[in-house]
């Protein structure tokens, strides 16, 4: 019916909703930038008054302090000291997450138990642990360890630890305890371990295929799956065989060597172009995807100002990155290993050189079983003898594990209770036992509900490891704090902290989100 | 039955009570299967020996519990001057009065059944009995007394329940009466019950004496109990005649915290001539001027000029504050050399901030003005806000009259509370703004809010506290020498705002789209829509989450002990064990600190669960 | 534009991303007219009437309400919203406010009336829709039919010139439909300009001055109720009517 296309009349700009909206946003942005600019100039001025300028030099320079524990206790540079802090943080985080998950599930299931005693015990546990600040608990465990007397299991006469009903439990010299921590036997990794780990990676892939194969067989109706049993068996077989056969992995040595040489010898401009190309390509992909979503058979749909903003942002960020890569060869050099980061050569080339030397048909066992070698001051005098759990590590670890387990337990309980009652009744009706019901019907369904809060708890655990500073556990916060006490370089340290923790948070939430999506897919 | 026989019931069966009794209970809850019996026995043994060891540890004569009891005041308020200690009691009194009045105004009183009370008695009594039986060691007098008191209490509970068989679940007992009874009992205990206290003297000698629970504070505590009872009764008497009692109380609660902190505890040295010569003129001039402007701008007729004028006003006022602070400091020759103390800066800003506040009021005036009455009420709100603002500047700039032995006028548990309350109160508006920003349709605002929220949440609190204690001084050193407690509060506020924003965002997302559309359809402005429709619903929906956050913030305050503030944990862990008389008491004191934290968090979380149930949330 | 046309739409087009929901709608509504819109689900009926009070933003074409064009102009949007009342399928009452507060909220804050004035009129409106006794209850305590009548009262409280109804009875139990329709008939008799999306054919027959049939974002056929129910012209109209009658 209509003839000429008419557009709505444009109002005067000062009354146009869209214009006003953007004016407001720009003023807001200017305001924020101004505040940051002011704060920045204040701090530079104040630093200047103390004859300090913001500088990252300490990262390359030797530091004058010892770190209490870690892959090295005498870091060569500020950068290495921070790396020690990072690995220490990861050590507690990863082992803590494992232990807290196991304990948390036990607590959560106990909370649902019909057994009054078990149920009450779990409740008391949760209500106690949850309501006391974690820091207090860590401090508490630190004190507890510091007041235990020196115990060398076996030589004491009271026999409280070494035996039960006259039965000797542990051989002589296996476990030591003291105010400084605990020592115990350990599988100490030796030179062959890298090849063995390589072997195990192959094994893991094989196990995955075994799993899929069994599932396929079951779906085809030829055999019962027992998929976990099979894939576990494959893993164990690889682990055992790998103990002897791992030198085979030495064939990868030359491959790594080739890759290292490639990164070392290719002209840097090529990497610059590749990285810039990746940035531009990524932006192109994002913009194209977005436009495709808006595209119609009749042509492009109407773009809102929000759409325009997103597209522009993607373009601006990508071109900024591309320009950065093209103009600054330094960072690119550092990444591929032709240059240095903070005075360290830790690029891709060095990584592969290291791998090459570790995959060089080294023979011998990947691990040595060794007993702790403790002298009178409770120093483990041989670095590769046994394993020492220091007081600080223990206090932090047990603190975060017990604390997080309480929250995980609550999440598990809530998740299980959220599974409809009809599911339980149907399970009983087909004759499952309680434990079977829990394992086969309830937990798989509850898992979907449990995962997001538990993922959140993992994140909290990772962040809470920073409380180790109260018992002088040298994680990145403690090491960083020591560095800025020495150098006064607050701002770089703060930036390092933020970068590291943001990285951890983003990684962990990416993993949890991915998992979550996968579960959602299964659900459909 | 033979065919054709008709079965006729001739006896009418009376309803039987369900099987009950201890044996039945055990059969249902502890030994319903073989495996459950085994579990019960194993766990039971573990619990038995564990509890025994714990009791033995607690009662061990070598434990230095007296380090905590002798230093109770240090734990509560750190080193507050003795001659001014009445100020602490007045602060407690203010809270107690408000609590009593609020209990009356919100009608918390209810009725509970005999069954509930009896069950409580039964579990308290049997708990005490079990403890007495479990404790290792011989048959001492204390143990017999403890055990038999437990037995008697449990017995009363059991008998009472049996006696009231049929009506056991009818709510007949008033909770007011129960609370009153508890108050009386506490009062009597304060004056009569003595506990053995071991005191260790500097020379190493020890003495065990029997002392009252609160030996130096029994009188003030008794007064506080009485004040609580009286204020409740007063509340009951006036709640029907004063219709807006609840609203007044909310206002008083809001005011009580800054009043206690800034006035009662700090004893500010207010220069009254400055108040008369500076504050009053500023208040009158700005108050009247802006008042007139609001009256004009709030008039209900169209015109964009009001927004334009207010926006320009706001931008100019903000610029003036920022740049007068930064560049045009009369006291210095160069922009980077400041000599000002915090007090000076506050004085200089004193009449610039009211201009910003005025601009904000002007911007919102078209939304909240209207008919004459509405406009006048709005101007009243403006004047009230102005008074509060000027007063807080004056109080912040005033020095304290107290001669303190420590660095701060709050410490110990009161510092813990100060930090928690200040951070939650201050982070609330910021968190709500961030949530609105993240939910907004404006991409730049959304981006900035999201970045802030995610960055703050991904980095642990302790690093923010370090940043607060180091960077804040770097940013503002020389301009304002920010006091360490204020730095901690700033860091915790900025931190907690990000978490709060996520909670509030959850609430905002739970509001159906129809609500926005309905508000749009009747022509509400964005501000009106937010204040009148969205926020009330969103906040109500997230009350449980907010309470949860208050709890975790309360626990998180313990982190300030790492940066050297004298909070409860620091005093328990570093100060008291450092006294020569109390060396070696650190474990005991940490346990005491843990118990104090536990009592408060447990109470909070229990009350929030009750609140949740009352709001009808959490039910499916 | 004819002189009495209170709503004038010219070639209104609207896209949701790539999907075109309105493909050029032309319509004039005169003052006091009651227009009923029918059409299959997804045909753009809601989108169209939501464009009239700018809950949705049309991208091409022009809409004039009472002589004011609907544009991005803040001033016009404000003015139109005060002039056009809307009733939703799902009531959309504010759950945290009492019935009286629901009704007086906009008059007080948007129209800047005094509270007493707004409440007096609110009471009158509740009287008119037949639930004067519910003023102090909350929406959750009312039945669906009562809630929808409150929603009508809430819209009327702004003294609009035009009322839009988007399937006001489809979320109601059958026994409550009548009470809402009665309130609407009352309103039509008083001379209110109304656009009603509904499938209540009885209502259309009795009250409508004009019936419009929408399909695929187009106004396919328009006419008097008699025309529609006795002699529909377009094939799609015939098909649709045969399905619902
Ligand atoms: N907000 C929206 N986003 C995307 N598509 C929408 C939106 N609202 C409506 N639509 C689509 O526009 C078409 C018309 O919808 P609508 O006007 O609600 O139809 P009706 O009210 O006639 O049933 C439908 O196909 C619907 O899917
Ligand atoms: Mg519709």
Tab-separated table of C-alpha atoms in Angstrom, chain A residues 113-339:
chain	number	residue	atom	x	y	z
A	113	UNK	CA	22.918	-39.469	55.932
A	114	UNK	CA	20.065	-41.052	57.836
A	115	UNK	CA	22.491	-42.007	60.540
A	116	UNK	CA	21.914	-39.448	63.267
A	117	UNK	CA	25.503	-39.501	64.507
A	118	UNK	CA	27.078	-39.082	61.067
A	119	UNK	CA	24.588	-36.399	60.158
A	120	UNK	CA	25.172	-34.419	63.349
A	121	UNK	CA	28.922	-34.749	63.079
A	122	UNK	CA	28.882	-33.320	59.555
A	123	UNK	CA	26.567	-30.512	60.668
A	124	UNK	CA	28.812	-29.602	63.563
A	125	UNK	CA	31.791	-29.638	61.220
A	126	UNK	CA	30.153	-27.297	58.734
A	127	UNK	CA	28.753	-24.914	61.309
A	128	UNK	CA	32.085	-24.689	63.093
A	129	UNK	CA	34.331	-24.258	60.099
A	130	UNK	CA	32.107	-21.959	58.099
A	131	UNK	CA	31.618	-19.478	60.877
A	132	UNK	CA	35.235	-18.937	61.842
A	133	UNK	CA	37.343	-16.684	59.626
A	134	UNK	CA	39.720	-18.688	57.481
A	135	UNK	CA	42.633	-16.554	58.601
A	136	UNK	CA	41.994	-17.505	62.219
A	137	UNK	CA	41.962	-21.147	61.233
A	138	UNK	CA	45.224	-20.901	59.325
A	139	UNK	CA	46.853	-19.126	62.243
A	140	UNK	CA	45.448	-21.796	64.538
A	141	UNK	CA	46.946	-24.664	62.529
A	142	UNK	CA	50.247	-22.863	62.355
A	143	UNK	CA	50.336	-22.624	66.137
A	144	UNK	CA	49.287	-26.228	66.536
A	145	UNK	CA	52.201	-27.434	64.441
A	146	UNK	CA	54.616	-25.119	66.191
A	147	UNK	CA	53.875	-26.676	69.569
A	148	UNK	CA	54.202	-30.332	68.681
A	149	UNK	CA	57.363	-31.797	70.137
A	150	UNK	CA	59.993	-33.313	67.883
A	151	UNK	CA	58.855	-36.805	67.004
A	152	UNK	CA	60.998	-39.207	65.149
A	153	UNK	CA	58.718	-42.114	64.548
A	154	UNK	CA	60.278	-45.253	65.861
A	155	UNK	CA	62.836	-44.120	68.324
A	156	UNK	CA	60.357	-42.885	70.857
A	157	UNK	CA	59.333	-45.353	73.467
A	158	UNK	CA	55.685	-44.443	73.917
A	159	UNK	CA	54.872	-46.156	70.659
A	160	UNK	CA	51.913	-43.910	70.016
A	161	UNK	CA	52.618	-43.388	66.368
A	162	UNK	CA	54.710	-46.290	65.269
A	163	UNK	CA	52.510	-49.188	66.195
A	164	UNK	CA	49.012	-50.310	66.934
A	165	UNK	CA	48.429	-53.246	69.338
A	166	UNK	CA	52.081	-54.049	69.134
A	167	UNK	CA	51.900	-54.273	65.381
A	168	UNK	CA	54.575	-52.202	63.741
A	169	UNK	CA	52.923	-49.955	61.200
A	170	UNK	CA	55.752	-47.994	59.745
A	171	UNK	CA	59.383	-48.955	59.338
A	172	UNK	CA	62.044	-46.991	61.080
A	173	UNK	CA	62.823	-43.479	59.925
A	174	UNK	CA	59.756	-43.002	57.762
A	175	UNK	CA	57.925	-40.171	59.434
A	176	UNK	CA	59.262	-37.237	61.387
A	177	UNK	CA	57.336	-34.444	63.012
A	178	UNK	CA	58.588	-31.265	64.593
A	179	UNK	CA	57.557	-27.653	65.145
A	180	UNK	CA	58.967	-26.958	61.718
A	181	UNK	CA	56.756	-29.412	59.917
A	182	UNK	CA	56.602	-33.030	58.831
A	183	UNK	CA	58.856	-35.230	56.756
A	184	UNK	CA	57.839	-38.390	54.979
A	185	UNK	CA	58.978	-40.797	52.278
A	186	UNK	CA	58.432	-39.673	48.727
A	187	UNK	CA	58.814	-40.621	45.117
A	188	UNK	CA	61.502	-38.158	44.194
A	189	UNK	CA	61.514	-37.396	40.486
A	190	UNK	CA	64.770	-38.014	38.705
A	191	UNK	CA	66.090	-37.142	35.242
A	192	UNK	CA	63.956	-39.645	33.407
A	193	UNK	CA	60.721	-38.104	34.621
A	194	UNK	CA	60.155	-35.869	31.602
A	195	UNK	CA	60.225	-38.754	29.201
A	196	UNK	CA	57.978	-40.687	31.537
A	197	UNK	CA	55.494	-37.793	31.622
A	198	UNK	CA	55.619	-37.708	27.834
A	199	UNK	CA	54.888	-41.428	27.852
A	200	UNK	CA	51.945	-40.860	30.168
A	201	UNK	CA	50.502	-38.207	27.882
A	202	UNK	CA	50.434	-40.796	25.140
A	203	UNK	CA	48.899	-43.158	27.698
A	204	UNK	CA	46.187	-40.646	28.558
A	205	UNK	CA	45.226	-40.346	24.911
A	206	UNK	CA	45.142	-44.120	24.660
A	207	UNK	CA	42.984	-44.331	27.776
A	208	UNK	CA	40.560	-41.824	26.296
A	209	UNK	CA	40.244	-43.906	23.159
A	210	UNK	CA	39.790	-47.053	25.233
A	211	UNK	CA	36.984	-45.307	27.089
A	212	UNK	CA	35.234	-44.292	23.887
A	213	UNK	CA	35.700	-47.742	22.413
A	214	UNK	CA	34.075	-49.457	25.401
A	215	UNK	CA	31.178	-47.030	25.341
A	216	UNK	CA	30.718	-47.722	21.632
A	217	UNK	CA	30.751	-51.445	22.260
A	218	UNK	CA	28.072	-51.060	24.879
A	219	UNK	CA	25.953	-48.915	22.622
A	220	UNK	CA	26.271	-51.532	19.947
A	221	UNK	CA	25.088	-54.019	22.548
A	222	UNK	CA	28.059	-56.366	22.205
A	223	UNK	CA	29.532	-55.952	25.675
A	224	UNK	CA	29.106	-54.301	29.013
A	225	UNK	CA	31.043	-51.040	29.042
A	226	UNK	CA	33.182	-51.061	32.219
A	227	UNK	CA	34.666	-47.998	30.567
A	228	UNK	CA	36.298	-46.578	33.685
A	229	UNK	CA	37.863	-49.918	34.473
A	230	UNK	CA	39.284	-50.207	30.991
A	231	UNK	CA	40.656	-46.717	30.714
A	232	UNK	CA	42.089	-46.926	34.238
A	233	UNK	CA	43.720	-50.218	33.302
A	234	UNK	CA	45.291	-48.685	30.219
A	235	UNK	CA	46.673	-45.819	32.313
A	236	UNK	CA	48.150	-48.160	34.910
A	237	UNK	CA	49.675	-50.320	32.177
A	238	UNK	CA	51.290	-47.275	30.608
A	239	UNK	CA	52.569	-46.098	33.987
A	240	UNK	CA	54.203	-49.439	34.689
A	241	UNK	CA	55.571	-50.018	31.230
A	242	UNK	CA	56.660	-46.396	31.101
A	243	UNK	CA	58.874	-46.847	34.120
A	244	UNK	CA	61.119	-48.988	31.947
A	245	UNK	CA	60.244	-47.981	28.438
A	246	UNK	CA	60.268	-44.224	28.818
A	247	UNK	CA	63.612	-43.730	27.016
A	248	UNK	CA	61.627	-44.484	23.865
A	249	UNK	CA	60.256	-40.983	24.121
A	250	UNK	CA	63.739	-39.766	23.325
A	251	UNK	CA	62.708	-39.837	19.678
A	252	UNK	CA	60.879	-36.581	20.301
A	253	UNK	CA	64.125	-34.862	21.325
A	254	UNK	CA	65.160	-33.940	17.805
A	255	UNK	CA	61.655	-32.723	17.016
A	256	UNK	CA	61.793	-30.335	19.939
A	257	UNK	CA	65.267	-29.328	18.853
A	258	UNK	CA	63.987	-28.503	15.399
A	259	UNK	CA	61.157	-26.393	16.779
A	260	UNK	CA	63.577	-24.560	19.073
A	261	UNK	CA	65.867	-23.797	16.168
A	262	UNK	CA	62.901	-22.620	14.122
A	263	UNK	CA	61.904	-20.098	16.777
A	264	UNK	CA	65.520	-19.060	17.244
A	265	UNK	CA	66.470	-18.566	13.618
A	266	UNK	CA	63.397	-17.326	11.783
A	267	UNK	CA	63.599	-13.545	11.226
A	268	UNK	CA	61.585	-11.770	13.865
A	269	UNK	CA	59.602	-9.753	11.354
A	270	UNK	CA	57.821	-12.929	10.285
A	271	UNK	CA	56.537	-13.562	13.794
A	272	UNK	CA	55.538	-9.924	14.057
A	273	UNK	CA	53.499	-10.216	10.898
A	274	UNK	CA	51.966	-13.509	11.971
A	275	UNK	CA	50.902	-12.124	15.359
A	276	UNK	CA	49.528	-8.937	13.816
A	277	UNK	CA	47.728	-11.080	11.281
A	278	UNK	CA	46.244	-13.201	14.061
A	279	UNK	CA	44.945	-10.081	15.812
A	280	UNK	CA	43.379	-8.714	12.656
A	281	UNK	CA	42.052	-12.112	11.671
A	282	UNK	CA	40.471	-12.603	15.075
A	283	UNK	CA	38.732	-9.250	14.858
A	284	UNK	CA	37.627	-10.019	11.322
A	285	UNK	CA	36.175	-13.314	12.474
A	286	UNK	CA	34.309	-11.685	15.369
A	287	UNK	CA	32.924	-8.873	13.238
A	288	UNK	CA	31.917	-11.241	10.487
A	289	UNK	CA	30.170	-13.562	12.899
A	290	UNK	CA	28.251	-10.692	14.420
A	291	UNK	CA	27.274	-9.317	11.026
A	292	UNK	CA	26.221	-12.752	9.846
A	293	UNK	CA	23.917	-12.992	12.804
A	294	UNK	CA	22.342	-9.716	11.719
A	295	UNK	CA	22.285	-10.501	8.024
A	296	UNK	CA	19.009	-11.297	6.376
A	297	UNK	CA	18.075	-12.715	3.022
A	298	UNK	CA	16.973	-9.195	2.198
A	299	UNK	CA	20.232	-7.598	3.292
A	300	UNK	CA	21.775	-6.401	6.488
A	301	UNK	CA	19.411	-5.917	9.403
A	302	UNK	CA	19.278	-2.697	11.302
A	303	UNK	CA	22.317	-2.108	13.509
A	304	UNK	CA	21.649	-0.540	16.889
A	305	UNK	CA	24.141	1.846	18.437
A	306	UNK	CA	25.162	-1.008	20.728
A	307	UNK	CA	26.034	-3.160	17.708
A	308	UNK	CA	28.056	-0.353	16.181
A	309	UNK	CA	29.915	0.115	19.428
A	310	UNK	CA	30.852	-3.560	19.668
A	311	UNK	CA	32.051	-3.743	16.104
A	312	UNK	CA	34.058	-0.562	16.485
A	313	UNK	CA	35.598	-1.814	19.725
A	314	UNK	CA	36.658	-5.087	18.095
A	315	UNK	CA	38.221	-3.202	15.188
A	316	UNK	CA	40.005	-0.685	17.410
A	317	UNK	CA	41.408	-3.288	19.790
A	318	UNK	CA	42.568	-5.490	16.926
A	319	UNK	CA	44.296	-2.705	15.058
A	320	UNK	CA	45.901	-1.505	18.275
A	321	UNK	CA	47.265	-4.979	18.923
A	322	UNK	CA	48.415	-5.373	15.345
A	323	UNK	CA	50.213	-2.028	15.404
A	324	UNK	CA	51.801	-2.938	18.712
A	325	UNK	CA	53.157	-6.187	17.320
A	326	UNK	CA	54.391	-4.561	14.158
A	327	UNK	CA	56.098	-1.597	15.793
A	328	UNK	CA	57.458	-3.256	18.917
A	329	UNK	CA	59.765	-6.125	18.094
A	330	UNK	CA	60.950	-6.436	21.726
A	331	UNK	CA	57.981	-8.288	23.232
A	332	UNK	CA	57.660	-10.537	20.181
A	333	UNK	CA	61.342	-11.385	20.409
A	334	UNK	CA	60.915	-12.252	24.066
A	335	UNK	CA	57.933	-14.499	23.342
A	336	UNK	CA	59.669	-16.553	20.647
A	337	UNK	CA	62.910	-16.607	22.592
A	338	UNK	CA	65.155	-14.323	20.580
A	339	UNK	CA	65.144	-11.683	23.273
